[in-house]
PDB file of C-alpha atoms in Angstrom:
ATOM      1  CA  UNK A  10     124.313  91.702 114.253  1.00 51.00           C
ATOM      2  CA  UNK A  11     121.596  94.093 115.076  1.00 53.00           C
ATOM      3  CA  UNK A  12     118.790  91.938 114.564  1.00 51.00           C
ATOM      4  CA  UNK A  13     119.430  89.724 117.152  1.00 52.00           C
ATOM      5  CA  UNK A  14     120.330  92.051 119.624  1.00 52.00           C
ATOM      6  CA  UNK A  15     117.089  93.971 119.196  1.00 51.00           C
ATOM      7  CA  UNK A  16     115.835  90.310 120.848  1.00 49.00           C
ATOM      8  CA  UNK A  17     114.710  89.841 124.219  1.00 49.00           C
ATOM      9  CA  UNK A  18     117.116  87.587 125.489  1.00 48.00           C
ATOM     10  CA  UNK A  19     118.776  86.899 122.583  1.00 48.00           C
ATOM     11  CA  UNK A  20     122.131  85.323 123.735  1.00 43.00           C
ATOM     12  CA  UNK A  21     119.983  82.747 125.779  1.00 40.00           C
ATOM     13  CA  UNK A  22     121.966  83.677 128.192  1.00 40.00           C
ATOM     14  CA  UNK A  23     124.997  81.131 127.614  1.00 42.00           C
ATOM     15  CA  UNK A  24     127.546  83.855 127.904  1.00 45.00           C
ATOM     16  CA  UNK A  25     130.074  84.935 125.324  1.00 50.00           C
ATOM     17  CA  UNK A  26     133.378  82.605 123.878  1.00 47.00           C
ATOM     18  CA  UNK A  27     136.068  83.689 122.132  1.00 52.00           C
ATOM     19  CA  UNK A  28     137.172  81.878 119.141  1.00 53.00           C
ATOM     20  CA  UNK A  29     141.157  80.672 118.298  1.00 57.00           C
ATOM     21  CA  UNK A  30     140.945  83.642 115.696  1.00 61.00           C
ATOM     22  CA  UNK A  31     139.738  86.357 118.676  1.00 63.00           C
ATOM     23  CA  UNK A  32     136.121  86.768 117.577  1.00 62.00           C
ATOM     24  CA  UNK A  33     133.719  86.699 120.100  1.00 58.00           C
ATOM     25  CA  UNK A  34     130.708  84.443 119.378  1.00 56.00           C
ATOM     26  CA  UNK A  35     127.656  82.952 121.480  1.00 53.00           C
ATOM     27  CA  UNK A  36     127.483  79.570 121.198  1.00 50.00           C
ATOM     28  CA  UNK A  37     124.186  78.853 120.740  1.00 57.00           C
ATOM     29  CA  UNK A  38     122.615  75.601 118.800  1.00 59.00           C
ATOM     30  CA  UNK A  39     121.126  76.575 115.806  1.00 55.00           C
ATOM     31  CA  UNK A  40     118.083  74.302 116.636  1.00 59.00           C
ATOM     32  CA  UNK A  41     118.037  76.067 119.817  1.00 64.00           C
ATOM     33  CA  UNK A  42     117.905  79.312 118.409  1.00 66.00           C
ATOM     34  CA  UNK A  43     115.584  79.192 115.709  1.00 66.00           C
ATOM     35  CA  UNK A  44     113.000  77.208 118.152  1.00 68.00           C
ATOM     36  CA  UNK A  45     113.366  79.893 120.849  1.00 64.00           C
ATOM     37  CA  UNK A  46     112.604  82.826 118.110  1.00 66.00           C
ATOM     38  CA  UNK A  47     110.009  80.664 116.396  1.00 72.00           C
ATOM     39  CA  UNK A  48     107.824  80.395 119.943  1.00 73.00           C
ATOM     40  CA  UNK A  49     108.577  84.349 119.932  1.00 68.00           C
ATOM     41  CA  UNK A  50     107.073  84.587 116.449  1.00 71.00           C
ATOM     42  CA  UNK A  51     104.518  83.106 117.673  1.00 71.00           C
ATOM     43  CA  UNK A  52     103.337  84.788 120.561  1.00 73.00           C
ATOM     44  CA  UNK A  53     103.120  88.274 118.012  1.00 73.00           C
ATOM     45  CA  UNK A  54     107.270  89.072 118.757  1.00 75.00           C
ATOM     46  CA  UNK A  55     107.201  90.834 115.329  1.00 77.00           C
ATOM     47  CA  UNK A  56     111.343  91.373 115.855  1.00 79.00           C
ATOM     48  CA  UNK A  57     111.486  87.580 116.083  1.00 76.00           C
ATOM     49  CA  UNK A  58     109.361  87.090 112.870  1.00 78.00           C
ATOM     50  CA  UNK A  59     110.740  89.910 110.895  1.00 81.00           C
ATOM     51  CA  UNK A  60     114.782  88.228 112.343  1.00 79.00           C
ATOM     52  CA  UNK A  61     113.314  84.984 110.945  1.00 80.00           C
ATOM     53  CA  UNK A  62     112.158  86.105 107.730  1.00 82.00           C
ATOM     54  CA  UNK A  63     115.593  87.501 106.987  1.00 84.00           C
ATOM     55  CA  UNK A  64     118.091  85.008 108.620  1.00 82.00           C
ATOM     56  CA  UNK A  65     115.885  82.708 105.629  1.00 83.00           C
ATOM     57  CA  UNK A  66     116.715  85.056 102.957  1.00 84.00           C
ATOM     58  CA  UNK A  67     120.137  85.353 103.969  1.00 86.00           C
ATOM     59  CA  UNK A  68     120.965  81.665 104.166  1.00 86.00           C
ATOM     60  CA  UNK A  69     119.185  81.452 100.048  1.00 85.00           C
ATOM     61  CA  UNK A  70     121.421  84.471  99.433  1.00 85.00           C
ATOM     62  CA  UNK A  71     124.315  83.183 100.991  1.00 87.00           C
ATOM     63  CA  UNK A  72     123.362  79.733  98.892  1.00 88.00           C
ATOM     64  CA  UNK A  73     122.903  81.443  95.770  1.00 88.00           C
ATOM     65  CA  UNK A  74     125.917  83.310  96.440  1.00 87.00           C
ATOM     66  CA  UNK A  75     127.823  80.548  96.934  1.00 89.00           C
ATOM     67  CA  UNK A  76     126.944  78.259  93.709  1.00 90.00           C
ATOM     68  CA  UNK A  77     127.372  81.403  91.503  1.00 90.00           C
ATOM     69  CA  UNK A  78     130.978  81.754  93.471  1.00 91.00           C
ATOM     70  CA  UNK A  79     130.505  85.268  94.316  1.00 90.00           C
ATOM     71  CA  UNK A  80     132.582  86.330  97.404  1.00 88.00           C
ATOM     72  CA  UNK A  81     131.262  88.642 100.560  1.00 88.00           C
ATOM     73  CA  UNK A  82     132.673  89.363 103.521  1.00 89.00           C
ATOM     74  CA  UNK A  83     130.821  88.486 106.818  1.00 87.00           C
ATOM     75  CA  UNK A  84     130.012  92.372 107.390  1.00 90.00           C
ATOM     76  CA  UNK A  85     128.360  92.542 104.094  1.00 87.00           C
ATOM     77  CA  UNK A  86     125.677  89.625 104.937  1.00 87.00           C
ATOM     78  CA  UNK A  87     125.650  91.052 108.141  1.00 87.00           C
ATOM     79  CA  UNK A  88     124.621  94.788 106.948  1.00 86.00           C
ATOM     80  CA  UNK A  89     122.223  93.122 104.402  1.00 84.00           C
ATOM     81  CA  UNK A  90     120.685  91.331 107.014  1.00 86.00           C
ATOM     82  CA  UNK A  91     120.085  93.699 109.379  1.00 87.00           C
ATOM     83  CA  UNK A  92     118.599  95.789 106.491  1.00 85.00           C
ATOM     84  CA  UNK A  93     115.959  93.099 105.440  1.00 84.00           C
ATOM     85  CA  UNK A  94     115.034  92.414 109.623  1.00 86.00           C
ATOM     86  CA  UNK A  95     114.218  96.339 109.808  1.00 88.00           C
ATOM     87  CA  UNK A  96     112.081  96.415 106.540  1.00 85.00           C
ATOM     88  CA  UNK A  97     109.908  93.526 107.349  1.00 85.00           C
ATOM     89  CA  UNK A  98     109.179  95.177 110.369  1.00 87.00           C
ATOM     90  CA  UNK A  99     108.672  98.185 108.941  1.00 88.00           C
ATOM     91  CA  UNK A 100     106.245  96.587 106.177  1.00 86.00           C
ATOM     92  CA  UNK A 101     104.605  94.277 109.102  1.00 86.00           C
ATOM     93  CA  UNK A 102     104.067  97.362 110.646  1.00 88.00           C
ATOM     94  CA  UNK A 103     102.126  99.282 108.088  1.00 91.00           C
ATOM     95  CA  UNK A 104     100.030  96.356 106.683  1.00 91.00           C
ATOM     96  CA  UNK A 105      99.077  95.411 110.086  1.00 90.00           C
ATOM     97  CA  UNK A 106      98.379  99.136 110.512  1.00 91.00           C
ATOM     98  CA  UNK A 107      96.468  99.901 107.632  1.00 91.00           C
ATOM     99  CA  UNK A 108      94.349  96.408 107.976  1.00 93.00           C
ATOM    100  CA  UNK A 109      93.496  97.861 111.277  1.00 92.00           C
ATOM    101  CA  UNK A 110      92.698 101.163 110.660  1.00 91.00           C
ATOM    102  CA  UNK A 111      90.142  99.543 107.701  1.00 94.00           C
ATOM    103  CA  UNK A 112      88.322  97.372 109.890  1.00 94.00           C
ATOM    104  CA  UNK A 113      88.342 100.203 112.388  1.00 93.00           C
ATOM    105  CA  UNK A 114      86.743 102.927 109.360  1.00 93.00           C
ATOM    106  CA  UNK A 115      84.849  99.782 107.777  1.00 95.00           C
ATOM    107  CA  UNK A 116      84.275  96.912 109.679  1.00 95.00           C
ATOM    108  CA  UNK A 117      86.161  94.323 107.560  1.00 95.00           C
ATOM    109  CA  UNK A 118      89.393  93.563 106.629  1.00 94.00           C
ATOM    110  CA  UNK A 119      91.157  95.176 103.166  1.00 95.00           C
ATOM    111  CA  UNK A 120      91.306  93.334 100.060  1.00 95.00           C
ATOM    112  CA  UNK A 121      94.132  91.753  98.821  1.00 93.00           C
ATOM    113  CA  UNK A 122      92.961  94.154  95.719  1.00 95.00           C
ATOM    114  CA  UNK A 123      93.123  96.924  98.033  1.00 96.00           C
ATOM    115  CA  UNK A 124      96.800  96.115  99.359  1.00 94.00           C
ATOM    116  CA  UNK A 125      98.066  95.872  95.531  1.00 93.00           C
ATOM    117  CA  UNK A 126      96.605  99.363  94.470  1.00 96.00           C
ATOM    118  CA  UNK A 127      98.059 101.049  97.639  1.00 95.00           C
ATOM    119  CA  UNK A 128     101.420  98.982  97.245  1.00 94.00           C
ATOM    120  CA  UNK A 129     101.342 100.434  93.199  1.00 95.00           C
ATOM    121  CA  UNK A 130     100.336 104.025  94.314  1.00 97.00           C
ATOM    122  CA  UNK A 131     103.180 104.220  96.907  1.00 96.00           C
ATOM    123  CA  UNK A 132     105.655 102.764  94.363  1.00 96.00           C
ATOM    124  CA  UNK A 133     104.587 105.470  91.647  1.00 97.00           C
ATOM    125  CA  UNK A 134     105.387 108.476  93.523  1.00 97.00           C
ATOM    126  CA  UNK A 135     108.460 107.092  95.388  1.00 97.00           C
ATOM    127  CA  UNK A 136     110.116 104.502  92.828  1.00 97.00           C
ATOM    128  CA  UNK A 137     108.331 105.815  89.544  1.00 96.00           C
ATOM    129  CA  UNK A 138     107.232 102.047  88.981  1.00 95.00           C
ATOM    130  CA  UNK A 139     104.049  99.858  89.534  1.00 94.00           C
ATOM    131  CA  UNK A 140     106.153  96.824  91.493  1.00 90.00           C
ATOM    132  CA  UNK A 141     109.221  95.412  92.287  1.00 91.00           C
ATOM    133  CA  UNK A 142     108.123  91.710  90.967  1.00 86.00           C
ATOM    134  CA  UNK A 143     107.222  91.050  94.059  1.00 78.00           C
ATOM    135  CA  UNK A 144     110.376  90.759  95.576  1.00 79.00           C
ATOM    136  CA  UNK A 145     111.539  93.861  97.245  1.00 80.00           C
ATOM    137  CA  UNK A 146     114.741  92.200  98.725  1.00 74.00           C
ATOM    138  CA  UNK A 147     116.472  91.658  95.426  1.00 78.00           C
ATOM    139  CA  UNK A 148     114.931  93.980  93.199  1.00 88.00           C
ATOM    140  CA  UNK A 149     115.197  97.493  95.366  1.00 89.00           C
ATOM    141  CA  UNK A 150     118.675  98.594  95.532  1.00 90.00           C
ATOM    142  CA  UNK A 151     119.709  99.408  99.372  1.00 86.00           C
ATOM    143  CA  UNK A 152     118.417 103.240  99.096  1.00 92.00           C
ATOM    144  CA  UNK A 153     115.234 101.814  97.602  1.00 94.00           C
ATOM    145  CA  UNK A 154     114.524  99.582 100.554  1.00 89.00           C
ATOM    146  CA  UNK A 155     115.988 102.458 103.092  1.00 91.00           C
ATOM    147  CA  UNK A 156     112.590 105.070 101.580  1.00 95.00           C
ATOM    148  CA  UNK A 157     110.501 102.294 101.872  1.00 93.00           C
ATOM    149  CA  UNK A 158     111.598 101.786 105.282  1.00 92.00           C
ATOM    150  CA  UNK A 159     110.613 105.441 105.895  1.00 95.00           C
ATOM    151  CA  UNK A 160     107.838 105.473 104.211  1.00 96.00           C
ATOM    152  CA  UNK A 161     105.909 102.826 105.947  1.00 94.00           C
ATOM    153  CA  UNK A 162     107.305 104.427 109.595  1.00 93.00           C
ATOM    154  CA  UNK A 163     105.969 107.762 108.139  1.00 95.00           C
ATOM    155  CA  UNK A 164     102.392 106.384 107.117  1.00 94.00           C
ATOM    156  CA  UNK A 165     102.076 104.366 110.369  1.00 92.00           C
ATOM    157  CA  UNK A 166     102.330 107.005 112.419  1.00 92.00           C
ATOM    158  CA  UNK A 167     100.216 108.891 110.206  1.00 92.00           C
ATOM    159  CA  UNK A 168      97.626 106.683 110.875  1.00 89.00           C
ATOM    160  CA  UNK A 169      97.399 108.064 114.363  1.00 87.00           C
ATOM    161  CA  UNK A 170      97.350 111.499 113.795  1.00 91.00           C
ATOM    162  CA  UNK A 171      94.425 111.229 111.260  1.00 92.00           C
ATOM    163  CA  UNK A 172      92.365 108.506 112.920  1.00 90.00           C
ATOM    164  CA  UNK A 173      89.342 109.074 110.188  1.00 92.00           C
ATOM    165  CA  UNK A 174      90.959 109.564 107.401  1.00 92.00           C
ATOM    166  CA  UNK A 175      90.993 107.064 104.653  1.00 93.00           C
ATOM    167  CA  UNK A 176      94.108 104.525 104.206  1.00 93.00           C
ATOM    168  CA  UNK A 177      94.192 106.234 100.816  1.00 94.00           C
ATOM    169  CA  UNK A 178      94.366 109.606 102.089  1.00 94.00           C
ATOM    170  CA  UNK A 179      96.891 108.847 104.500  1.00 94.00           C
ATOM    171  CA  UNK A 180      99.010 107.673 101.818  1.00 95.00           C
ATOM    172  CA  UNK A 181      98.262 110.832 100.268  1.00 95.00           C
ATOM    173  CA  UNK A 182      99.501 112.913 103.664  1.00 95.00           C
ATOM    174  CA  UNK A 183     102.446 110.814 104.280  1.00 95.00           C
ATOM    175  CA  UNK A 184     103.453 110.894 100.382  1.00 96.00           C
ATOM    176  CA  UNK A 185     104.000 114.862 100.760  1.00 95.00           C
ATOM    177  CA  UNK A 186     106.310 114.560 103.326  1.00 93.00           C
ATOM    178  CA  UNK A 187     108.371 112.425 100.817  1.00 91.00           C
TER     179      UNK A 187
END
């Protein structure tokens, strides 16, 4: 899986084994694991937070999944994921950015106001609809989430090119490129 090799460290290093059926696996307690990339979390490892966030909405998925007796193959949880890691980043990565550039322009931190209205005027022009229900992970299809993805890289490094603009005009800017 991507995620967890975009981890420091990430195999602990306990080496690889290779299972009766020929997969190659880490062994790694799951205890272990989730402790080791919770103390990342916590030190500001945004990979580790963002791997968190999704191994959580993969196991509900998976759970879900499972009581409605839907079948997936490993790659497909796997791919899904990965997918969900990289746009929490991506989204941890623009809110952080824009809160920062605010308090940089204003001295205080955006509104949670202000975060819904750019959130709406971002889905508008690239989705041609005010939300997602709050729950981008089910309710974008896969091409939905991979725009948002780019979108939020786009704006973020926007933000750097146009130090004084507005986070409302560098929506604007990084909306044309879209």
């Amino acid at each position: 899986m991507k995620s967890l090799k975009a981890l420091p460290n990430a195999d602990l290093s306990l080496g690889q084994v290779k299972a009766d059926s020929g997969e190659t696996f880490i062994p790694v307690a799951l205890e272990d694991a989730v402790t080791y990339w919770t103390i990342l979390s916590g030190q500001g490892n945004k990979k580790a937070a963002a791997l968190l966030g999704a191994l959580a909405i993969e196991a509900l998925k998976r759970r879900v999944d499972h009581r409605l007796g839907t079948i997936k193959e490993e790659e497909e949880y796997e791919a899904y994921t990965d997918m969900v890691c990289t746009r929490l980043m991506a989204r941890k990565a623009w809110t952080d950015t824009l809160r920062d550039h605010h308090m940089k322009l204003y001295g205080t931190s955006p509104t949670p106001e202000q975060y819904k209205d750019w959130t709406v005027t971002v889905n508008l022009a690239l989705f041609n609809q005010k939300h997602f229900n709050c729950d981008r992970t089910e309710n974008m299809t896969p091409d939905q989430q991979r725009l948002i993805i780019d979108f939020e890289r786009t704006a973020t490094r926007m933000t750097s090119k146009y130090p004084t603009a507005t986070p409302g005009k560098i929506i604007e800017k990084a909306l044309l490129t879209f």
